[in-house]
mmCIF file of C-alpha atoms and ligand atoms in Angstrom:
data_model
loop_
_atom_site.group_PDB
_atom_site.id
_atom_site.type_symbol
_atom_site.label_atom_id
_atom_site.label_comp_id
_atom_site.label_asym_id
_atom_site.label_seq_id
_atom_site.Cartn_x
_atom_site.Cartn_y
_atom_site.Cartn_z
ATOM 1 C CA MET A 660 -87.504 0.662 -28.373
ATOM 2 C CA ASN A 661 -86.427 2.306 -31.599
ATOM 3 C CA ILE A 662 -86.814 6.217 -30.722
ATOM 4 C CA ILE A 663 -89.950 7.162 -32.999
ATOM 5 C CA LYS A 664 -91.642 10.562 -32.224
ATOM 6 C CA ILE A 665 -95.445 10.317 -33.048
ATOM 7 C CA LYS A 666 -97.595 13.498 -31.509
ATOM 8 C CA ASP A 667 -100.937 11.652 -31.166
ATOM 9 C CA ASN A 668 -103.568 12.251 -28.507
ATOM 10 C CA SER A 669 -106.193 10.122 -29.915
ATOM 11 C CA ASN A 670 -105.031 7.071 -27.330
ATOM 12 C CA LYS A 671 -106.002 4.928 -30.432
ATOM 13 C CA LEU A 672 -102.394 4.186 -31.381
ATOM 14 C CA TYR A 673 -100.272 1.326 -29.588
ATOM 15 C CA PHE A 674 -96.967 0.019 -30.361
ATOM 16 C CA ILE A 675 -97.636 -3.600 -30.709
ATOM 17 C CA GLY A 676 -96.039 -7.258 -30.597
ATOM 18 C CA GLY A 677 -92.142 -7.645 -30.896
ATOM 19 C CA ILE A 678 -91.264 -3.949 -30.460
ATOM 20 C CA VAL A 679 -92.842 -3.832 -27.027
ATOM 21 C CA ARG A 680 -91.569 -7.376 -26.104
ATOM 22 C CA ASP A 681 -88.002 -6.222 -27.138
ATOM 23 C CA GLU A 682 -88.204 -3.152 -25.293
ATOM 24 C CA LEU A 683 -89.059 -4.788 -21.978
ATOM 25 C CA LEU A 684 -86.059 -7.267 -22.618
ATOM 26 C CA GLY A 685 -83.813 -4.231 -23.211
ATOM 27 C CA LEU A 686 -83.151 -5.468 -26.791
ATOM 28 C CA LYS A 687 -83.208 -3.555 -29.940
ATOM 29 C CA SER A 688 -86.059 -4.094 -32.484
ATOM 30 C CA PHE A 689 -85.710 -4.037 -35.938
ATOM 31 C CA ASP A 690 -89.522 -3.538 -36.974
ATOM 32 C CA ILE A 691 -91.688 -0.636 -35.704
ATOM 33 C CA ASP A 692 -95.215 -1.943 -35.610
ATOM 34 C CA ILE A 693 -97.997 0.054 -34.402
ATOM 35 C CA THR A 694 -101.669 -0.672 -34.135
ATOM 36 C CA TYR A 695 -104.724 1.792 -34.663
ATOM 37 C CA VAL A 696 -107.717 0.702 -33.220
ATOM 38 C CA GLY A 697 -110.106 1.653 -36.234
ATOM 39 C CA ASN A 698 -108.958 1.947 -39.830
ATOM 40 C CA ALA A 699 -105.183 2.667 -39.948
ATOM 41 C CA MET A 700 -105.045 3.472 -43.714
ATOM 42 C CA GLU A 701 -107.066 6.432 -43.342
ATOM 43 C CA TYR A 702 -105.881 7.714 -40.038
ATOM 44 C CA CYS A 703 -101.969 7.237 -40.200
ATOM 45 C CA SER A 704 -101.316 8.397 -43.704
ATOM 46 C CA LYS A 705 -100.642 11.952 -41.887
ATOM 47 C CA PHE A 706 -97.751 11.047 -40.021
ATOM 48 C CA GLY A 707 -95.339 10.877 -42.973
ATOM 49 C CA GLU A 708 -94.897 9.877 -46.390
ATOM 50 C CA VAL A 709 -96.761 6.586 -47.312
ATOM 51 C CA ILE A 710 -94.681 3.875 -48.602
ATOM 52 C CA ARG A 711 -97.269 1.312 -49.328
ATOM 53 C CA LYS A 712 -100.818 0.117 -48.523
ATOM 54 C CA ASN A 713 -102.402 -3.194 -48.023
ATOM 55 C CA PRO A 714 -106.069 -2.939 -48.027
ATOM 56 C CA ASP A 715 -106.772 -6.507 -47.514
ATOM 57 C CA PHE A 716 -105.019 -6.349 -43.988
ATOM 58 C CA GLY A 717 -105.632 -2.671 -43.457
ATOM 59 C CA THR A 718 -101.976 -1.931 -42.973
ATOM 60 C CA ILE A 719 -99.953 0.941 -44.363
ATOM 61 C CA ARG A 720 -96.128 1.693 -43.969
ATOM 62 C CA VAL A 721 -95.146 5.370 -43.482
ATOM 63 C CA ASN A 722 -91.814 6.876 -43.316
ATOM 64 C CA VAL A 723 -91.968 8.852 -39.936
ATOM 65 C CA ASP A 724 -89.048 11.604 -39.790
ATOM 66 C CA GLY A 725 -86.699 8.852 -41.826
ATOM 67 C CA GLN A 726 -87.883 5.897 -40.044
ATOM 68 C CA GLU A 727 -90.250 3.319 -41.580
ATOM 69 C CA ALA A 728 -93.115 2.195 -39.403
ATOM 70 C CA ASP A 729 -95.887 -0.334 -39.997
ATOM 71 C CA PHE A 730 -99.242 0.872 -39.040
ATOM 72 C CA ALA A 731 -102.017 -1.635 -38.831
ATOM 73 C CA SER A 732 -105.522 -1.755 -38.376
ATOM 74 C CA THR A 733 -106.931 -3.407 -35.395
ATOM 75 C CA ARG A 734 -108.223 -6.580 -37.060
ATOM 76 C CA PHE A 735 -110.107 -9.849 -35.943
ATOM 77 C CA GLU A 736 -109.156 -13.082 -37.953
ATOM 78 C CA THR A 737 -110.424 -16.773 -38.220
ATOM 79 C CA TYR A 738 -108.867 -19.682 -39.615
ATOM 80 C CA PRO A 739 -111.434 -21.265 -42.057
ATOM 81 C CA ARG A 740 -108.692 -23.493 -43.526
ATOM 82 C CA LYS A 741 -106.367 -24.658 -40.831
ATOM 83 C CA GLY A 742 -102.751 -24.133 -41.394
ATOM 84 C CA HIS A 743 -103.178 -21.426 -44.053
ATOM 85 C CA LEU A 744 -103.147 -17.671 -43.933
ATOM 86 C CA PRO A 745 -106.202 -16.411 -41.791
ATOM 87 C CA VAL A 746 -109.122 -14.655 -43.099
ATOM 88 C CA VAL A 747 -109.710 -10.953 -41.872
ATOM 89 C CA GLU A 748 -113.276 -11.155 -40.554
ATOM 90 C CA LYS A 749 -113.253 -7.133 -39.174
ATOM 91 C CA ILE A 750 -110.996 -4.417 -39.485
ATOM 92 C CA GLY A 751 -111.178 -1.753 -36.812
ATOM 93 C CA CYS A 752 -112.206 -4.026 -33.926
ATOM 94 C CA SER A 753 -111.205 -3.541 -30.459
ATOM 95 C CA LEU A 754 -107.450 -3.641 -29.334
ATOM 96 C CA LYS A 755 -108.348 -6.925 -27.069
ATOM 97 C CA GLU A 756 -109.646 -8.614 -30.210
ATOM 98 C CA ASP A 757 -106.752 -7.723 -32.177
ATOM 99 C CA VAL A 758 -104.446 -8.959 -29.469
ATOM 100 C CA MET A 759 -106.196 -12.349 -29.284
ATOM 101 C CA ARG A 760 -105.105 -13.505 -32.749
ATOM 102 C CA ARG A 761 -101.473 -13.299 -31.935
ATOM 103 C CA ASP A 762 -99.262 -16.173 -31.270
ATOM 104 C CA PHE A 763 -97.524 -15.994 -27.879
ATOM 105 C CA THR A 764 -98.625 -13.896 -24.761
ATOM 106 C CA ILE A 765 -95.280 -12.118 -24.639
ATOM 107 C CA ASN A 766 -95.933 -11.066 -28.380
ATOM 108 C CA ALA A 767 -99.500 -9.852 -27.398
ATOM 109 C CA LEU A 768 -98.319 -6.745 -25.195
ATOM 110 C CA ALA A 769 -99.593 -3.322 -26.378
ATOM 111 C CA LYS A 770 -97.929 0.170 -25.484
ATOM 112 C CA SER A 771 -99.953 3.375 -25.645
ATOM 113 C CA VAL A 772 -98.181 5.752 -28.121
ATOM 114 C CA THR A 773 -100.142 8.425 -26.261
ATOM 115 C CA THR A 774 -99.501 7.627 -22.481
ATOM 116 C CA GLY A 775 -96.694 5.108 -22.698
ATOM 117 C CA GLU A 776 -99.004 2.579 -20.604
ATOM 118 C CA ILE A 777 -98.641 -1.131 -21.435
ATOM 119 C CA ILE A 778 -101.754 -3.047 -22.084
ATOM 120 C CA ASP A 779 -101.574 -6.408 -21.188
ATOM 121 C CA PHE A 780 -104.670 -8.646 -21.804
ATOM 122 C CA THR A 781 -103.096 -12.062 -21.537
ATOM 123 C CA GLY A 782 -100.559 -12.084 -18.862
ATOM 124 C CA GLY A 783 -97.743 -11.328 -21.406
ATOM 125 C CA LEU A 784 -95.807 -9.219 -18.583
ATOM 126 C CA GLU A 785 -95.883 -12.287 -16.160
ATOM 127 C CA ASP A 786 -94.789 -14.535 -18.935
ATOM 128 C CA LEU A 787 -91.986 -12.367 -20.152
ATOM 129 C CA LYS A 788 -90.834 -12.065 -16.133
ATOM 130 C CA ASN A 789 -90.791 -16.094 -15.870
ATOM 131 C CA LYS A 790 -89.241 -16.599 -19.283
ATOM 132 C CA LYS A 791 -92.158 -18.731 -20.515
ATOM 133 C CA LEU A 792 -93.723 -19.007 -24.189
ATOM 134 C CA ARG A 793 -97.471 -19.469 -23.809
ATOM 135 C CA VAL A 794 -100.081 -19.538 -26.441
ATOM 136 C CA LEU A 795 -103.282 -17.717 -26.199
ATOM 137 C CA HIS A 796 -105.791 -20.487 -26.696
ATOM 138 C CA ASP A 797 -105.794 -24.263 -26.981
ATOM 139 C CA GLU A 798 -106.532 -24.278 -30.911
ATOM 140 C CA SER A 799 -103.455 -21.980 -31.412
ATOM 141 C CA PHE A 800 -101.320 -24.549 -33.322
ATOM 142 C CA ILE A 801 -103.996 -26.301 -35.138
ATOM 143 C CA ASP A 802 -104.828 -22.768 -36.511
ATOM 144 C CA ASP A 803 -101.341 -22.178 -37.564
ATOM 145 C CA PRO A 804 -98.714 -24.758 -36.945
ATOM 146 C CA THR A 805 -95.777 -22.344 -38.023
ATOM 147 C CA ARG A 806 -96.245 -21.079 -34.491
ATOM 148 C CA ILE A 807 -94.404 -24.197 -33.150
ATOM 149 C CA ILE A 808 -91.247 -23.037 -35.189
ATOM 150 C CA ARG A 809 -91.790 -19.530 -34.002
ATOM 151 C CA GLY A 810 -91.985 -20.722 -30.669
ATOM 152 C CA LEU A 811 -88.551 -22.539 -31.330
ATOM 153 C CA LYS A 812 -87.080 -19.292 -32.493
ATOM 154 C CA PHE A 813 -87.925 -17.233 -29.508
ATOM 155 C CA ARG A 814 -86.692 -19.980 -27.321
ATOM 156 C CA ILE A 815 -83.242 -19.872 -29.174
ATOM 157 C CA ARG A 816 -83.353 -16.089 -29.210
ATOM 158 C CA PHE A 817 -84.395 -15.254 -25.597
ATOM 159 C CA GLY A 818 -83.491 -18.598 -23.754
ATOM 160 C CA PHE A 819 -87.299 -18.902 -22.920
ATOM 161 C CA GLU A 820 -89.161 -22.046 -22.212
ATOM 162 C CA LEU A 821 -92.629 -23.490 -23.285
ATOM 163 C CA GLU A 822 -94.986 -23.232 -20.496
ATOM 164 C CA GLU A 823 -96.250 -26.579 -19.590
ATOM 165 C CA HIS A 824 -99.752 -26.572 -21.119
ATOM 166 C CA THR A 825 -98.066 -24.978 -24.356
ATOM 167 C CA LYS A 826 -95.806 -27.881 -24.420
ATOM 168 C CA ASN A 827 -98.682 -30.314 -23.925
ATOM 169 C CA LEU A 828 -100.472 -28.780 -26.824
ATOM 170 C CA GLN A 829 -97.397 -28.877 -29.006
ATOM 171 C CA ARG A 830 -96.866 -32.550 -28.275
ATOM 172 C CA GLU A 831 -100.444 -33.420 -29.127
ATOM 173 C CA TYR A 832 -100.321 -31.182 -32.451
ATOM 174 C CA LEU A 833 -97.106 -33.107 -33.507
ATOM 175 C CA ALA A 834 -98.646 -36.399 -32.851
ATOM 176 C CA ASN A 835 -101.639 -35.488 -35.070
ATOM 177 C CA ILE A 836 -100.195 -33.128 -37.767
ATOM 178 C CA ASN A 837 -102.713 -31.732 -40.527
ATOM 179 C CA ARG A 838 -100.179 -31.774 -43.592
ATOM 180 C CA ASP A 839 -102.544 -29.532 -45.434
ATOM 181 C CA MET A 840 -100.637 -26.494 -44.662
ATOM 182 C CA SER A 841 -98.694 -23.620 -45.985
ATOM 183 C CA TYR A 842 -95.189 -24.795 -46.390
ATOM 184 C CA LYS A 843 -94.245 -21.495 -47.647
ATOM 185 C CA ARG A 844 -94.764 -20.163 -44.243
ATOM 186 C CA ILE A 845 -93.143 -23.086 -42.667
ATOM 187 C CA LYS A 846 -90.097 -22.461 -44.816
ATOM 188 C CA LYS A 847 -89.923 -18.755 -43.986
ATOM 189 C CA GLU A 848 -89.951 -19.570 -40.203
ATOM 190 C CA LEU A 849 -87.221 -22.424 -40.534
ATOM 191 C CA ILE A 850 -84.904 -20.082 -42.463
ATOM 192 C CA GLU A 851 -85.224 -17.364 -39.499
ATOM 193 C CA THR A 852 -84.909 -20.073 -36.683
ATOM 194 C CA PHE A 853 -81.837 -21.917 -37.990
ATOM 195 C CA ASN A 854 -79.987 -18.876 -39.500
ATOM 196 C CA LEU A 855 -79.572 -18.316 -35.589
ATOM 197 C CA ASN A 856 -77.308 -21.276 -35.881
ATOM 198 C CA SER A 857 -77.903 -22.921 -32.673
ATOM 199 C CA GLN A 858 -77.038 -26.670 -31.822
ATOM 200 C CA LYS A 859 -79.289 -26.499 -28.819
ATOM 201 C CA GLY A 860 -82.102 -25.270 -30.959
ATOM 202 C CA PHE A 861 -81.675 -28.097 -33.461
ATOM 203 C CA GLU A 862 -81.602 -30.494 -30.609
ATOM 204 C CA ILE A 863 -85.074 -29.341 -29.420
ATOM 205 C CA PHE A 864 -86.177 -29.470 -33.102
ATOM 206 C CA ILE A 865 -85.248 -33.325 -33.426
ATOM 207 C CA ASN A 866 -85.702 -34.316 -29.800
ATOM 208 C CA GLU A 867 -89.424 -32.925 -29.362
ATOM 209 C CA GLY A 868 -90.035 -34.035 -32.992
ATOM 210 C CA ILE A 869 -90.895 -30.532 -34.166
ATOM 211 C CA TYR A 870 -89.042 -31.790 -37.539
ATOM 212 C CA LYS A 871 -92.312 -33.824 -38.323
ATOM 213 C CA LEU A 872 -93.994 -30.827 -39.563
ATOM 214 C CA VAL A 873 -91.416 -30.970 -42.454
ATOM 215 C CA THR A 874 -91.208 -35.092 -42.614
ATOM 216 C CA PRO A 875 -92.945 -37.701 -41.648
ATOM 217 C CA ASN A 876 -89.816 -39.962 -41.765
ATOM 218 C CA GLU A 877 -88.044 -40.728 -38.356
ATOM 219 C CA VAL A 878 -84.836 -38.657 -37.809
ATOM 220 C CA LYS A 879 -82.078 -39.169 -35.393
ATOM 221 C CA LEU A 880 -79.651 -36.538 -33.963
ATOM 222 C CA PRO A 881 -76.232 -36.650 -35.653
ATOM 223 C CA LYS A 882 -73.264 -36.902 -33.611
ATOM 224 C CA VAL A 883 -71.630 -34.009 -35.332
ATOM 225 C CA ASN A 884 -72.087 -30.492 -33.626
ATOM 226 C CA ILE A 885 -73.595 -28.620 -36.504
ATOM 227 C CA GLU A 886 -73.074 -25.137 -34.729
ATOM 228 C CA GLU A 887 -69.177 -25.777 -34.437
ATOM 229 C CA LEU A 888 -68.786 -26.814 -37.977
ATOM 230 C CA LEU A 889 -70.569 -23.742 -39.408
ATOM 231 C CA ASN A 890 -68.400 -21.714 -37.116
ATOM 232 C CA LEU A 891 -65.397 -23.034 -38.904
ATOM 233 C CA TYR A 892 -66.823 -22.845 -42.367
ATOM 234 C CA LYS A 893 -68.988 -19.773 -43.258
ATOM 235 C CA VAL A 894 -71.788 -20.276 -45.801
ATOM 236 C CA LYS A 895 -74.821 -18.323 -46.905
ATOM 237 C CA ASN A 896 -77.547 -21.190 -46.254
ATOM 238 C CA ILE A 897 -77.010 -21.708 -42.771
ATOM 239 C CA TRP A 898 -80.426 -23.136 -42.122
ATOM 240 C CA LEU A 899 -80.417 -25.833 -44.926
ATOM 241 C CA VAL A 900 -77.215 -27.239 -43.360
ATOM 242 C CA TYR A 901 -79.417 -27.875 -40.346
ATOM 243 C CA VAL A 902 -82.822 -28.857 -41.941
ATOM 244 C CA GLY A 903 -80.988 -30.801 -44.880
ATOM 245 C CA VAL A 904 -80.288 -33.244 -42.015
ATOM 246 C CA LEU A 905 -83.945 -34.515 -42.597
ATOM 247 C CA GLY A 906 -83.025 -35.794 -46.086
ATOM 248 C CA ASP A 907 -86.605 -35.613 -47.433
ATOM 249 C CA LEU A 908 -87.565 -31.892 -47.992
ATOM 250 C CA SER A 909 -90.111 -32.451 -50.722
ATOM 251 C CA SER A 910 -92.767 -30.585 -48.823
ATOM 252 C CA LEU A 911 -90.946 -27.269 -48.775
ATOM 253 C CA PRO A 912 -90.841 -24.968 -51.724
ATOM 254 C CA LEU A 913 -86.979 -24.979 -52.382
ATOM 255 C CA THR A 914 -85.270 -22.633 -54.982
ATOM 256 C CA LYS A 915 -82.981 -24.139 -57.687
ATOM 257 C CA VAL A 916 -79.806 -23.462 -55.622
ATOM 258 C CA GLU A 917 -81.299 -25.017 -52.700
ATOM 259 C CA GLN A 918 -82.318 -28.071 -54.410
ATOM 260 C CA LYS A 919 -78.850 -28.331 -56.002
ATOM 261 C CA ILE A 920 -77.383 -28.129 -52.727
ATOM 262 C CA LEU A 921 -79.421 -31.223 -51.321
ATOM 263 C CA ASN A 922 -78.637 -33.127 -54.676
ATOM 264 C CA ASP A 923 -74.996 -32.579 -54.386
ATOM 265 C CA VAL A 924 -74.877 -34.566 -51.338
ATOM 266 C CA PRO A 925 -73.520 -37.945 -52.000
ATOM 267 C CA LYS A 926 -75.340 -40.793 -50.461
ATOM 268 C CA LYS A 927 -72.520 -42.784 -49.100
ATOM 269 C CA VAL A 928 -68.885 -42.279 -47.959
ATOM 270 C CA MET A 929 -66.186 -41.441 -50.318
ATOM 271 C CA LYS A 930 -63.548 -43.792 -50.522
ATOM 272 C CA SER A 931 -60.532 -41.545 -51.461
ATOM 273 C CA ASP A 932 -59.457 -38.214 -52.025
ATOM 274 C CA PHE A 933 -60.191 -38.236 -55.824
ATOM 275 C CA GLU A 934 -63.798 -39.355 -55.232
ATOM 276 C CA LEU A 935 -64.218 -36.607 -52.473
ATOM 277 C CA TYR A 936 -62.850 -33.964 -55.068
ATOM 278 C CA LYS A 937 -65.092 -35.237 -57.946
ATOM 279 C CA ALA A 938 -68.064 -35.105 -55.826
ATOM 280 C CA PHE A 939 -67.493 -31.737 -54.519
ATOM 281 C CA GLU A 940 -65.460 -29.722 -57.256
ATOM 282 C CA ASN A 941 -68.808 -28.014 -58.331
ATOM 283 C CA ALA A 942 -70.806 -28.157 -55.316
ATOM 284 C CA ASN A 943 -71.578 -25.410 -52.633
ATOM 285 C CA THR A 944 -69.818 -25.833 -49.402
ATOM 286 C CA GLU A 945 -73.371 -26.497 -47.740
ATOM 287 C CA SER A 946 -73.317 -29.753 -49.484
ATOM 288 C CA VAL A 947 -69.919 -30.746 -48.181
ATOM 289 C CA LEU A 948 -70.991 -29.892 -44.724
ATOM 290 C CA LEU A 949 -74.260 -31.952 -45.053
ATOM 291 C CA TYR A 950 -72.168 -34.709 -46.354
ATOM 292 C CA GLY A 951 -69.905 -34.389 -43.230
ATOM 293 C CA ILE A 952 -72.916 -34.482 -40.995
ATOM 294 C CA LEU A 953 -74.566 -37.379 -42.433
ATOM 295 C CA TYR A 954 -71.532 -39.415 -43.419
ATOM 296 C CA ASP A 955 -68.138 -38.556 -43.142
ATOM 297 C CA GLU A 956 -67.035 -35.522 -41.051
ATOM 298 C CA ARG A 957 -63.221 -36.120 -41.475
ATOM 299 C CA GLY A 958 -63.382 -36.411 -45.116
ATOM 300 C CA ALA A 959 -65.766 -33.210 -45.292
ATOM 301 C CA LYS A 960 -62.930 -31.187 -43.280
ATOM 302 C CA ARG A 961 -60.319 -32.584 -45.431
ATOM 303 C CA TYR A 962 -61.936 -31.813 -48.747
ATOM 304 C CA LEU A 963 -62.719 -27.986 -47.282
ATOM 305 C CA ASP A 964 -59.209 -27.698 -45.677
ATOM 306 C CA LYS A 965 -57.044 -28.790 -48.372
ATOM 307 C CA LEU A 966 -58.397 -30.749 -51.379
ATOM 308 C CA ARG A 967 -60.571 -28.029 -52.714
ATOM 309 C CA PHE A 968 -57.652 -25.514 -53.043
ATOM 310 C CA ILE A 969 -55.750 -28.042 -55.092
ATOM 311 C CA LYS A 970 -55.998 -27.180 -58.971
ATOM 312 C CA THR A 971 -54.346 -28.805 -61.870
ATOM 313 C CA LYS A 972 -52.589 -26.282 -64.367
ATOM 314 C CA ILE A 973 -52.734 -28.082 -67.709
ATOM 315 C CA THR A 974 -55.489 -27.183 -70.054
ATOM 316 C CA GLY A 975 -57.017 -28.704 -73.286
ATOM 317 C CA ASN A 976 -54.492 -26.486 -75.058
ATOM 318 C CA ASP A 977 -51.553 -28.076 -73.615
ATOM 319 C CA LEU A 978 -52.917 -31.634 -74.552
ATOM 320 C CA ALA A 979 -53.478 -30.359 -78.132
ATOM 321 C CA ASN A 980 -49.622 -29.038 -78.163
ATOM 322 C CA LEU A 981 -48.525 -32.523 -76.959
ATOM 323 C CA GLY A 982 -50.207 -33.886 -79.998
ATOM 324 C CA ILE A 983 -53.328 -35.183 -78.689
ATOM 325 C CA ASN A 984 -56.183 -34.876 -80.622
ATOM 326 C CA PRO A 985 -59.149 -33.632 -78.701
ATOM 327 C CA SER A 986 -61.611 -36.456 -77.684
ATOM 328 C CA PRO A 987 -63.360 -37.994 -74.718
ATOM 329 C CA GLU A 988 -59.807 -39.258 -73.847
ATOM 330 C CA TYR A 989 -59.017 -35.610 -72.488
ATOM 331 C CA GLY A 990 -61.285 -36.328 -69.322
ATOM 332 C CA LYS A 991 -59.574 -39.187 -68.318
ATOM 333 C CA ILE A 992 -56.118 -37.668 -68.747
ATOM 334 C CA PHE A 993 -57.051 -34.593 -66.599
ATOM 335 C CA ASP A 994 -58.378 -37.022 -64.034
ATOM 336 C CA ALA A 995 -55.174 -39.119 -64.026
ATOM 337 C CA VAL A 996 -53.158 -35.824 -63.613
ATOM 338 C CA LEU A 997 -55.298 -34.853 -60.784
ATOM 339 C CA LYS A 998 -54.921 -38.057 -59.009
ATOM 340 C CA GLU A 999 -51.138 -37.543 -58.982
ATOM 341 C CA LYS A 1000 -51.732 -34.014 -57.936
ATOM 342 C CA LEU A 1001 -53.881 -35.001 -55.098
ATOM 343 C CA LYS A 1002 -51.137 -37.170 -53.932
ATOM 344 C CA ASN A 1003 -48.556 -34.539 -54.212
ATOM 345 C CA PRO A 1004 -50.174 -30.740 -54.327
ATOM 346 C CA GLU A 1005 -46.373 -29.754 -55.109
ATOM 347 C CA ILE A 1006 -46.475 -31.205 -58.717
ATOM 348 C CA SER A 1007 -45.455 -28.061 -60.976
ATOM 349 C CA TYR A 1008 -46.963 -27.235 -64.499
ATOM 350 C CA ASP A 1009 -44.016 -28.908 -66.128
ATOM 351 C CA GLU A 1010 -44.396 -31.842 -64.015
ATOM 352 C CA GLU A 1011 -47.995 -32.146 -64.902
ATOM 353 C CA LYS A 1012 -47.073 -31.965 -68.411
ATOM 354 C CA SER A 1013 -44.486 -34.982 -67.931
ATOM 355 C CA ILE A 1014 -47.296 -36.909 -66.557
ATOM 356 C CA VAL A 1015 -49.187 -36.780 -69.634
ATOM 357 C CA ARG A 1016 -46.413 -37.687 -71.618
ATOM 358 C CA GLU A 1017 -45.897 -40.615 -69.611
ATOM 359 C CA ILE A 1018 -49.279 -41.527 -69.635
ATOM 360 C CA MET A 1019 -49.253 -41.468 -73.654
ATOM 361 C CA SER A 1020 -45.844 -43.385 -73.935
ATOM 362 C CA ASN A 1021 -47.383 -46.100 -71.379
ATOM 363 C CA LYS A 1022 -50.572 -46.157 -73.799
ATOM 364 C CA LYS A 1023 -48.076 -46.658 -76.797
ATOM 365 C CA SER A 1024 -46.109 -49.274 -75.458
HETATM 366 P P1 ATP B 1430 -89.186 -10.167 -34.663
HETATM 367 O O1 ATP B 1430 -88.267 -9.750 -34.076
HETATM 368 O O2 ATP B 1430 -88.879 -11.792 -35.196
HETATM 369 O O3 ATP B 1430 -89.449 -9.548 -36.010
HETATM 370 P P2 ATP B 1430 -91.908 -10.107 -34.043
HETATM 371 O O4 ATP B 1430 -92.522 -10.845 -32.921
HETATM 372 O O5 ATP B 1430 -91.892 -8.785 -34.307
HETATM 373 O O6 ATP B 1430 -90.248 -10.794 -34.032
HETATM 374 P P3 ATP B 1430 -92.997 -10.667 -36.626
HETATM 375 O O7 ATP B 1430 -92.895 -11.809 -37.351
HETATM 376 O O8 ATP B 1430 -92.403 -9.476 -37.007
HETATM 377 O O9 ATP B 1430 -92.140 -11.088 -35.226
HETATM 378 O O10 ATP B 1430 -94.440 -10.527 -36.128
HETATM 379 C C1 ATP B 1430 -94.887 -9.331 -35.446
HETATM 380 C C2 ATP B 1430 -96.135 -9.771 -34.505
HETATM 381 O O11 ATP B 1430 -97.002 -10.303 -35.512
HETATM 382 C C3 ATP B 1430 -95.655 -10.924 -33.459
HETATM 383 O O12 ATP B 1430 -95.221 -10.121 -32.503
HETATM 384 C C4 ATP B 1430 -97.016 -11.447 -33.103
HETATM 385 O O13 ATP B 1430 -97.882 -10.491 -32.356
HETATM 386 C C5 ATP B 1430 -97.611 -11.462 -34.516
HETATM 387 N N1 ATP B 1430 -97.590 -12.730 -35.403
HETATM 388 C C6 ATP B 1430 -96.710 -12.860 -36.230
HETATM 389 N N2 ATP B 1430 -96.534 -14.262 -36.737
HETATM 390 C C7 ATP B 1430 -97.912 -14.665 -36.352
HETATM 391 C C8 ATP B 1430 -98.476 -16.125 -36.341
HETATM 392 N N3 ATP B 1430 -97.892 -17.017 -37.128
HETATM 393 N N4 ATP B 1430 -99.509 -16.000 -35.518
HETATM 394 C C9 ATP B 1430 -99.969 -15.153 -34.619
HETATM 395 N N5 ATP B 1430 -99.378 -13.889 -34.555
HETATM 396 C C10 ATP B 1430 -98.277 -13.809 -35.150
#
């Protein structure tokens, strides 16, 4: 657990969720989440400088001796609109009610700030010991299907498995998906899950049909090992190289860059180095990798290992100096030089100009 000293004798403050789980697993936690049985916004501002408050959820971020901690009021929530953000019914409920709104038993553990005692209302300690992920009630995935992807994330991160009943609930939900859900939240969890770069996680995603949350189309597991490919070629949007395999991501709110990455993936095998080069000269590496996974691994690697570093040197000025008037013809000339350069990357600047001269004299004759 991150060392954070809070002097408090109320026995109403509890470390909660991931921070308790991670401490018990011997892992470092990045967020400090503390819940207060009552209204945190009033009580917790005394622990340090207040950074921000969110009255709708009764949460407050405070800088405690140089460390930021999130204090939340215990709250009870319901899901009137399944698959969307819950509605807060009561702020300042009991610790037990607060714990029951959480996703898995291992994330529902609390640790008293005053005494250090672990409070386990749901069997989280036992599940942690047995490496199991168990939801807290049968409606859990119906209320919030993002929990299915969160489950996958924790399976990848901790090597845990779904407990049998939870696995059945997941199977049932995936056979009856209610597509009226918050895809913004789904996307956030997909990013966190697949940025972990795990081929094994992706195989679970496909084989268990978790991908159906994103698209109703059938998707098969590609033969290419995506994790290995991503270890060879570093990209920013790791998650999109995985999730892009689904093809249809129209359900997700994508940024312009993400949409461009998908649009730049050719829909067929490129037949020559020239075609490969032209397809990817203005594309992100993510697009090339997706092409490699979906159509042609060798071609993608050839582009990334070799072709992308080949650049012609002649410019429009050179063509003008050679007496060629600016026209759409320029593009064709550049392409012709490029074709030669792809065949022989050693061609020099002067030799490029000779190629242009040859093209022009062939034209005249
Ligand atoms: P991480 O190490 O990834 O931050 P975390 O468990 O702290 O893990 P958060 O997303 O920060 O994950 O959530 C904090 C806590 O809030 C969780 O431990 C869990 O108790 C609860 N929680 C988060 N998302 C959900 C959800 N979709 N449904 C129910 N409870 C959730």
